[in-house]
């Protein structure tokens, strides 16, 4: 949690959060309500994500437990956290309309229409990202232009997840972070609910 103090200093609060844990989510929500009730929450970044199965693995490798775990981490947990923080998000929007934003880290590998990703594998991960994208689109429509909602693809970043398998990720981590920051800055009511990547492009859904 990042907040400003009365003398314009920045205060950081670090909280334990496993998004799959109802107890952890409730603790974080209560903390945010106590700390931010007057100002609201003007930026939420949902960044939780796992990918148990890599892109080369097919449907025959899919396990029910891993499928459920992936959706709990990548979709269900972040969505329920957003639900719990919605009152604070709307309070911030009432104070600063069109400046409050909800960001979800997505992936072009979940795109149904992108020609590069007309390939198989990673069923659990890719389908969870489709769900994230649809939820962002729904929330943008529900909150209209008071809150800007954006699913963002950070690129194939050179993280531990990105460098799995026999492939090397394309995007340095610093470039990915800077691109996501720019996407947040550039988001306006005109781009509300649109799927954007770290380069500022709008991939197909």
Coordinates of C-alpha atoms in Angstrom, one line a residue:
X1 CA 0.0 0.0 0.0
X2 CA 1.4 3.4 -1.0
X3 CA -0.1 6.6 0.3
X4 CA 0.8 10.3 0.8
X5 CA 1.1 12.0 4.1
X6 CA 0.0 15.5 5.0
X7 CA 3.6 16.8 4.3
X8 CA 3.7 15.2 0.9
X9 CA 5.9 12.4 1.9
X10 CA 5.2 8.9 0.6
X11 CA 4.4 6.1 3.0
X12 CA 4.7 2.4 2.2
X13 CA 2.9 -0.3 4.0
X14 CA 3.8 -4.0 3.2
X15 CA 1.1 -6.6 4.0
X16 CA 1.1 -10.3 3.5
X17 CA -1.4 -11.3 0.9
X18 CA -2.2 -14.7 -0.6
X19 CA -5.0 -13.8 -3.0
X20 CA -6.4 -17.3 -2.7
X21 CA -6.9 -16.8 1.1
X22 CA -10.2 -15.3 2.2
X23 CA -8.6 -14.5 5.5
X24 CA -5.7 -12.6 3.9
X25 CA -8.0 -10.7 1.6
X26 CA -10.2 -9.7 4.5
X27 CA -7.2 -8.5 6.5
X28 CA -5.9 -6.4 3.5
X29 CA -9.4 -4.9 2.9
X30 CA -9.8 -3.9 6.6
X31 CA -6.4 -2.4 6.6
X32 CA -7.1 -0.4 3.5
X33 CA -10.4 0.8 4.8
X34 CA -8.8 2.0 8.0
X35 CA -6.0 3.8 6.2
X36 CA -7.8 5.1 3.1
X37 CA -11.4 5.7 4.1
X38 CA -11.2 9.5 3.7
X39 CA -9.4 9.5 0.4
X40 CA -10.3 6.2 -1.2
X41 CA -8.1 3.9 -3.2
X42 CA -7.1 5.6 -6.5
X43 CA -5.0 2.8 -8.0
X44 CA -5.3 -1.0 -7.7
X45 CA -2.9 -3.3 -9.5
X46 CA -3.8 -7.0 -9.6
X47 CA -0.5 -8.7 -10.3
X48 CA -1.0 -12.2 -8.9
X49 CA -0.3 -15.0 -11.4
X50 CA 1.0 -18.5 -11.8
X51 CA 1.6 -20.8 -14.8
X52 CA 1.8 -24.4 -13.7
X53 CA 1.9 -25.8 -17.3
X54 CA 4.2 -24.4 -20.0
X55 CA 3.1 -23.7 -23.5
X56 CA 4.4 -27.0 -24.9
X57 CA 2.0 -29.0 -22.7
X58 CA -1.3 -30.2 -24.1
X59 CA -4.7 -31.0 -22.8
X60 CA -3.7 -34.5 -21.8
X61 CA -1.4 -33.0 -19.1
X62 CA -4.1 -30.8 -17.5
X63 CA -4.9 -31.7 -13.9
X64 CA -8.1 -30.6 -12.1
X65 CA -6.2 -29.5 -9.0
X66 CA -3.7 -27.4 -11.0
X67 CA -6.6 -25.9 -13.1
X68 CA -8.4 -24.8 -10.0
X69 CA -5.3 -23.5 -8.4
X70 CA -4.4 -21.4 -11.5
X71 CA -7.9 -19.9 -11.6
X72 CA -7.9 -19.2 -7.8
X73 CA -4.5 -17.3 -8.2
X74 CA -5.0 -15.6 -11.5
X75 CA -8.7 -14.9 -11.6
X76 CA -10.9 -15.7 -8.6
X77 CA -8.6 -14.2 -5.9
X78 CA -7.9 -10.9 -7.7
X79 CA -11.5 -10.5 -8.7
X80 CA -12.8 -11.1 -5.1
X81 CA -10.1 -8.7 -3.8
X82 CA -11.3 -6.0 -6.2
X83 CA -14.9 -6.7 -5.1
X84 CA -13.8 -6.1 -1.5
X85 CA -12.1 -2.9 -2.3
X86 CA -14.8 -1.6 -4.6
X87 CA -16.2 0.9 -2.1
X88 CA -12.8 2.5 -1.6
X89 CA -12.3 2.6 -5.3
X90 CA -15.6 4.4 -5.8
X91 CA -14.9 6.8 -2.9
X92 CA -11.6 7.8 -4.7
X93 CA -13.5 8.2 -8.0
X94 CA -16.1 10.5 -6.3
X95 CA -13.2 12.7 -5.2
X96 CA -11.2 12.5 -8.5
X97 CA -13.4 11.3 -11.3
X98 CA -11.6 9.7 -14.3
X99 CA -8.3 9.5 -12.4
X100 CA -9.0 6.3 -10.4
X101 CA -7.7 3.2 -12.1
X102 CA -7.9 -0.6 -11.7
X103 CA -5.2 -2.5 -13.5
X104 CA -5.0 -6.3 -14.0
X105 CA -1.9 -7.9 -15.4
X106 CA -3.1 -10.0 -18.3
X107 CA -1.3 -11.7 -21.2
X108 CA -1.5 -11.7 -25.0
X109 CA -1.2 -15.5 -24.7
X110 CA -4.8 -15.4 -23.5
X111 CA -5.9 -13.6 -26.7
X112 CA -8.4 -15.5 -28.8
X113 CA -7.8 -13.4 -31.9
X114 CA -4.0 -12.7 -31.9
X115 CA -2.4 -14.6 -34.8
X116 CA 0.8 -15.3 -32.9
X117 CA -1.0 -17.3 -30.2
X118 CA -3.1 -19.6 -32.4
X119 CA -1.3 -22.4 -30.7
X120 CA -2.0 -25.0 -28.0
X121 CA -0.8 -25.6 -24.5
X122 CA -1.0 -23.7 -21.2
X123 CA -4.7 -24.2 -21.0
X124 CA -5.0 -23.3 -17.3
X125 CA -2.9 -20.1 -17.6
X126 CA -4.3 -18.8 -20.9
X127 CA -8.0 -19.4 -20.0
X128 CA -7.5 -17.6 -16.7
X129 CA -6.2 -14.6 -18.6
X130 CA -9.3 -14.7 -20.8
X131 CA -11.4 -14.5 -17.7
X132 CA -9.3 -11.5 -16.4
X133 CA -9.9 -9.7 -19.6
X134 CA -13.6 -10.3 -19.6
X135 CA -13.9 -9.2 -16.0
X136 CA -12.0 -5.9 -16.8
X137 CA -14.4 -5.3 -19.7
X138 CA -17.4 -5.9 -17.4
X139 CA -16.1 -3.7 -14.6
X140 CA -15.4 -0.9 -17.1
X141 CA -18.9 -1.0 -18.3
X142 CA -20.4 -1.2 -14.8
X143 CA -18.4 1.8 -13.4
X144 CA -18.5 3.7 -16.7
X145 CA -15.9 6.5 -17.0
X146 CA -15.6 7.3 -13.3
X147 CA -13.1 4.5 -12.9
X148 CA -10.6 3.5 -15.7
X149 CA -10.2 -0.2 -15.9
X150 CA -7.5 -1.8 -18.0
X151 CA -6.1 -5.3 -18.5
X152 CA -2.4 -4.9 -19.4
X153 CA 0.0 -7.4 -21.1
X154 CA 3.5 -6.7 -19.7
X155 CA 5.1 -8.4 -22.6
X156 CA 7.0 -11.7 -22.5
X157 CA 9.1 -10.5 -19.6
X158 CA 12.4 -12.1 -18.5
X159 CA 11.1 -13.2 -15.1
X160 CA 11.4 -16.7 -13.7
X161 CA 8.0 -17.5 -15.3
X162 CA 8.9 -15.9 -18.6
X163 CA 12.2 -17.9 -18.9
X164 CA 10.7 -21.3 -18.2
X165 CA 11.2 -24.1 -20.6
X166 CA 13.8 -23.9 -23.4
X167 CA 12.9 -20.4 -24.5
X168 CA 14.3 -17.0 -23.5
X169 CA 11.9 -14.2 -22.9
X170 CA 12.0 -11.2 -25.2
X171 CA 11.4 -8.2 -22.9
X172 CA 13.8 -7.1 -20.1
X173 CA 12.0 -6.7 -16.8
X174 CA 12.8 -3.0 -16.5
X175 CA 11.3 -2.3 -20.0
X176 CA 8.2 -4.3 -19.0
X177 CA 7.8 -2.3 -15.8
X178 CA 8.3 1.0 -17.6
X179 CA 5.8 0.0 -20.3
X180 CA 3.1 -0.9 -17.7
X181 CA 3.7 2.4 -15.9
X182 CA 3.2 4.2 -19.1
X183 CA 0.0 2.3 -19.8
X184 CA -1.4 3.3 -16.5
X185 CA -0.5 7.0 -17.1
X186 CA -2.0 7.0 -20.6
X187 CA -5.3 5.3 -19.7
X188 CA -8.2 7.6 -20.2
X189 CA -12.0 7.3 -20.5
X190 CA -11.5 6.8 -24.2
X191 CA -9.4 3.6 -23.6
X192 CA -11.5 2.4 -20.6
X193 CA -11.8 -1.4 -20.7
X194 CA -9.5 -1.9 -23.6
X195 CA -6.7 -4.5 -23.6
X196 CA -3.3 -2.8 -23.9
X197 CA 0.3 -4.0 -23.9
X198 CA 3.6 -2.6 -22.6
X199 CA 4.3 -1.0 -26.0
X200 CA 1.0 1.0 -25.9
X201 CA -0.6 -1.2 -28.6
X202 CA -4.1 -2.7 -28.4
X203 CA -3.9 -6.4 -29.1
X204 CA -7.0 -8.3 -30.3
X205 CA -9.1 -9.9 -27.6

